[in-house]
Amino acid sequence: MPYALHASRTVAPAATPVSVAEAKEHLRLDGYEEDGLVGRLIAAATAHFDGWGGVLGRALVTQTWAATYEALEAPLILPLAPATSVASVTYADVGGATQTLAADQWRLIEGADAARVEPAEGVTWPQTAERSDAVTVTFTAGYGGAADVPEALRHAILMTVHDLYEHRGEAVIGGGVRRVPLGVEALAGPYRRASF
């Protein structure tokens, strides 16, 4: 099965899964002096879970991605769940010119852990140029707005923010690695995409 060789976010989420106000409430912070720090900690915690580089293999708040593949071979497995729509499927033809598959030439098959793009019934996809980025699928993924992200994931982000806040400025000596709190794994673990 063709998996994406690379993915890049083309439209960022409109918001983070938790707000600065929610994180401050969780941290029991008053005032505005540390809002900038809290915002950065939310961004770091969110990045740990969200998107192509996140540990879950999921998009949290709705965002748009472009994934590249070597060829038009069915099915094209989308690298993030939950994928909700595909905007376009483009490819480099054997002559190297960029072409766009008409929307009636493919279909999105949604799944809890993986969505895929397949040829429409009775359609044979064309040959592509032989290169690692011959095909690009632009798609939207995510649960919706911040309030639509599962509460367990929102709380895992809040717990991670709390841990980062409490241990800010600490250096790890001797090559050791600080592990995330056990509760974070328990909350986020069920949302980790299955291996394919």
Short mmCIF file of C-alpha atoms in Angstrom, two decimals:
data_model
loop_
_atom_site.label_atom_id
_atom_site.label_comp_id
_atom_site.label_asym_id
_atom_site.label_seq_id
_atom_site.Cartn_x
_atom_site.Cartn_y
_atom_site.Cartn_z
CA MET A 1 0.00 0.00 0.00
CA PRO A 2 1.37 3.43 -0.83
CA TYR A 3 2.04 5.50 2.27
CA ALA A 4 2.89 9.17 2.24
CA LEU A 5 6.60 9.88 2.02
CA HIS A 6 6.14 13.40 3.33
CA ALA A 7 3.36 15.64 4.59
CA SER A 8 3.28 19.35 5.21
CA ARG A 9 0.61 21.47 6.80
CA THR A 10 -0.75 24.03 4.34
CA VAL A 11 -3.46 25.57 6.54
CA ALA A 12 -2.88 25.68 10.30
CA PRO A 13 -5.66 25.12 12.82
CA ALA A 14 -7.65 28.22 13.73
CA ALA A 15 -7.05 27.55 17.44
CA THR A 16 -5.20 25.26 19.81
CA PRO A 17 -7.12 22.42 21.49
CA VAL A 18 -6.96 24.29 24.81
CA SER A 19 -6.90 28.04 25.37
CA VAL A 20 -4.54 30.09 27.49
CA ALA A 21 -7.46 30.76 29.85
CA GLU A 22 -8.14 27.03 30.26
CA ALA A 23 -4.46 26.30 30.86
CA LYS A 24 -4.20 29.12 33.41
CA GLU A 25 -7.22 27.74 35.24
CA HIS A 26 -5.58 24.30 35.27
CA LEU A 27 -2.32 25.83 36.54
CA ARG A 28 -4.20 28.05 39.04
CA LEU A 29 -2.55 31.17 37.65
CA ASP A 30 -3.99 34.67 38.03
CA GLY A 31 -3.00 37.78 36.14
CA TYR A 32 -1.52 38.12 32.68
CA GLU A 33 2.22 38.15 33.34
CA GLU A 34 2.76 34.57 32.21
CA ASP A 35 0.28 34.43 29.32
CA GLY A 36 3.09 34.37 26.75
CA LEU A 37 4.82 31.48 28.51
CA VAL A 38 1.57 29.56 28.89
CA GLY A 39 0.80 30.05 25.18
CA ARG A 40 4.23 28.67 24.24
CA LEU A 41 3.76 25.68 26.56
CA ILE A 42 0.38 24.97 24.96
CA ALA A 43 2.01 25.09 21.52
CA ALA A 44 4.76 22.70 22.64
CA ALA A 45 2.32 20.29 24.30
CA THR A 46 0.01 20.36 21.29
CA ALA A 47 2.91 19.68 18.91
CA HIS A 48 3.76 16.58 20.94
CA PHE A 49 0.39 15.06 20.07
CA ASP A 50 -0.76 16.77 16.86
CA GLY A 51 0.03 16.40 13.17
CA TRP A 52 2.67 14.62 11.11
CA GLY A 53 5.28 14.86 13.86
CA GLY A 54 2.93 14.14 16.75
CA VAL A 55 2.90 10.85 18.61
CA LEU A 56 -0.77 10.16 17.88
CA GLY A 57 -0.73 10.32 14.06
CA ARG A 58 -3.80 12.53 14.26
CA ALA A 59 -4.86 16.06 13.51
CA LEU A 60 -6.67 17.58 16.46
CA VAL A 61 -8.28 20.89 15.47
CA THR A 62 -9.22 20.96 11.76
CA GLN A 63 -6.26 21.70 9.48
CA THR A 64 -5.18 21.11 5.88
CA TRP A 65 -2.24 18.97 4.76
CA ALA A 66 -0.50 18.05 1.51
CA ALA A 67 0.87 14.50 1.42
CA THR A 68 3.23 13.26 -1.29
CA TYR A 69 3.49 9.77 -2.79
CA GLU A 70 5.71 8.09 -5.39
CA ALA A 71 2.91 6.97 -7.68
CA LEU A 72 -0.85 6.75 -8.21
CA GLU A 73 -1.23 3.28 -6.74
CA ALA A 74 -4.42 2.45 -4.93
CA PRO A 75 -5.13 2.93 -2.16
CA LEU A 76 -3.26 6.08 -1.11
CA ILE A 77 -3.20 5.95 2.70
CA LEU A 78 -3.61 9.41 4.20
CA PRO A 79 -1.05 10.04 6.96
CA LEU A 80 -3.40 11.65 9.49
CA ALA A 81 -6.73 10.75 11.00
CA PRO A 82 -9.52 11.71 11.14
CA ALA A 83 -9.44 12.83 7.51
CA THR A 84 -12.70 14.52 6.59
CA SER A 85 -12.28 15.66 2.98
CA VAL A 86 -9.91 15.72 0.03
CA ALA A 87 -9.50 18.98 -1.88
CA SER A 88 -7.37 17.66 -4.74
CA VAL A 89 -5.25 14.86 -6.12
CA THR A 90 -2.49 16.14 -8.41
CA TYR A 91 0.27 14.22 -10.14
CA ALA A 92 3.19 14.59 -12.49
CA ASP A 93 2.39 12.73 -15.71
CA VAL A 94 5.02 10.66 -17.54
CA GLY A 95 6.13 13.82 -19.34
CA GLY A 96 6.58 15.66 -16.03
CA ALA A 97 3.61 18.02 -16.46
CA THR A 98 1.37 18.61 -13.43
CA GLN A 99 -2.15 17.22 -13.84
CA THR A 100 -5.17 17.17 -11.54
CA LEU A 101 -7.43 14.14 -11.25
CA ALA A 102 -11.06 15.14 -11.66
CA ALA A 103 -13.12 14.64 -8.50
CA ASP A 104 -15.08 11.84 -10.19
CA GLN A 105 -11.85 9.85 -10.67
CA TRP A 106 -11.30 9.11 -6.99
CA ARG A 107 -13.17 8.63 -3.73
CA LEU A 108 -12.30 9.15 -0.08
CA ILE A 109 -12.81 6.15 2.18
CA GLU A 110 -12.93 7.33 5.78
CA GLY A 111 -11.88 5.19 8.72
CA ALA A 112 -11.31 5.64 12.44
CA ASP A 113 -7.57 5.10 12.16
CA ALA A 114 -6.90 5.57 8.48
CA ALA A 115 -8.55 7.17 5.53
CA ARG A 116 -7.55 6.35 2.00
CA VAL A 117 -8.08 7.62 -1.50
CA GLU A 118 -9.04 5.01 -4.09
CA PRO A 119 -10.02 5.13 -7.74
CA ALA A 120 -13.74 5.60 -8.33
CA GLU A 121 -15.53 2.48 -9.50
CA GLY A 122 -14.43 1.52 -13.00
CA VAL A 123 -11.59 4.09 -13.10
CA THR A 124 -7.96 3.24 -13.81
CA TRP A 125 -5.50 5.86 -12.67
CA PRO A 126 -2.85 7.08 -15.13
CA GLN A 127 0.89 6.41 -14.98
CA THR A 128 3.03 9.03 -13.27
CA ALA A 129 6.57 10.29 -13.61
CA GLU A 130 9.10 8.22 -11.70
CA ARG A 131 9.94 10.47 -8.78
CA SER A 132 9.36 10.51 -5.03
CA ASP A 133 6.90 13.41 -5.16
CA ALA A 134 4.91 12.35 -8.21
CA VAL A 135 1.54 12.58 -6.42
CA THR A 136 0.17 15.13 -3.97
CA VAL A 137 -3.08 14.69 -2.07
CA THR A 138 -4.36 17.83 -0.34
CA PHE A 139 -6.76 16.95 2.44
CA THR A 140 -8.45 18.24 5.58
CA ALA A 141 -8.16 16.38 8.86
CA GLY A 142 -9.15 16.99 12.46
CA TYR A 143 -12.04 16.68 14.87
CA GLY A 144 -13.42 20.16 14.17
CA GLY A 145 -12.99 23.10 16.54
CA ALA A 146 -11.17 23.02 19.87
CA ALA A 147 -14.34 21.93 21.71
CA ASP A 148 -14.69 18.95 19.34
CA VAL A 149 -11.32 17.44 20.29
CA PRO A 150 -11.94 14.47 22.61
CA GLU A 151 -11.86 15.58 26.23
CA ALA A 152 -9.23 12.96 27.10
CA LEU A 153 -6.83 14.54 24.59
CA ARG A 154 -7.60 18.06 25.78
CA HIS A 155 -6.86 16.97 29.35
CA ALA A 156 -3.65 15.19 28.27
CA ILE A 157 -2.50 18.50 26.75
CA LEU A 158 -3.38 20.36 29.97
CA MET A 159 -1.44 17.81 32.02
CA THR A 160 1.54 18.15 29.69
CA VAL A 161 1.39 21.94 29.97
CA HIS A 162 1.32 21.59 33.75
CA ASP A 163 4.35 19.28 33.71
CA LEU A 164 6.28 21.62 31.41
CA TYR A 165 5.36 24.60 33.58
CA GLU A 166 6.40 22.90 36.82
CA HIS A 167 9.73 21.72 35.37
CA ARG A 168 10.62 24.74 33.23
CA GLY A 169 14.27 25.61 33.36
CA GLU A 170 15.33 22.12 34.46
CA ALA A 171 18.14 20.58 32.50
CA VAL A 172 18.48 16.85 31.97
CA ILE A 173 21.97 15.70 32.93
CA GLY A 174 23.71 12.53 31.81
CA GLY A 175 21.57 11.85 28.76
CA GLY A 176 18.50 10.99 30.81
CA VAL A 177 15.04 11.64 29.46
CA ARG A 178 12.14 12.95 31.50
CA ARG A 179 9.08 10.91 30.79
CA VAL A 180 5.64 12.43 30.48
CA PRO A 181 3.36 11.77 33.43
CA LEU A 182 1.70 8.35 33.45
CA GLY A 183 -1.78 9.87 33.32
CA VAL A 184 -0.97 11.54 30.00
CA GLU A 185 -0.19 8.16 28.39
CA ALA A 186 -3.35 6.66 29.86
CA LEU A 187 -5.49 9.47 28.44
CA ALA A 188 -3.85 9.78 25.01
CA GLY A 189 -2.89 6.15 24.39
CA PRO A 190 -6.29 4.98 23.11
CA TYR A 191 -6.16 7.69 20.43
CA ARG A 192 -2.78 6.61 19.04
CA ARG A 193 -3.24 5.41 15.46
CA ALA A 194 -2.80 1.70 14.93
CA SER A 195 0.24 0.59 12.97
CA PHE A 196 -0.39 -0.50 9.41
#
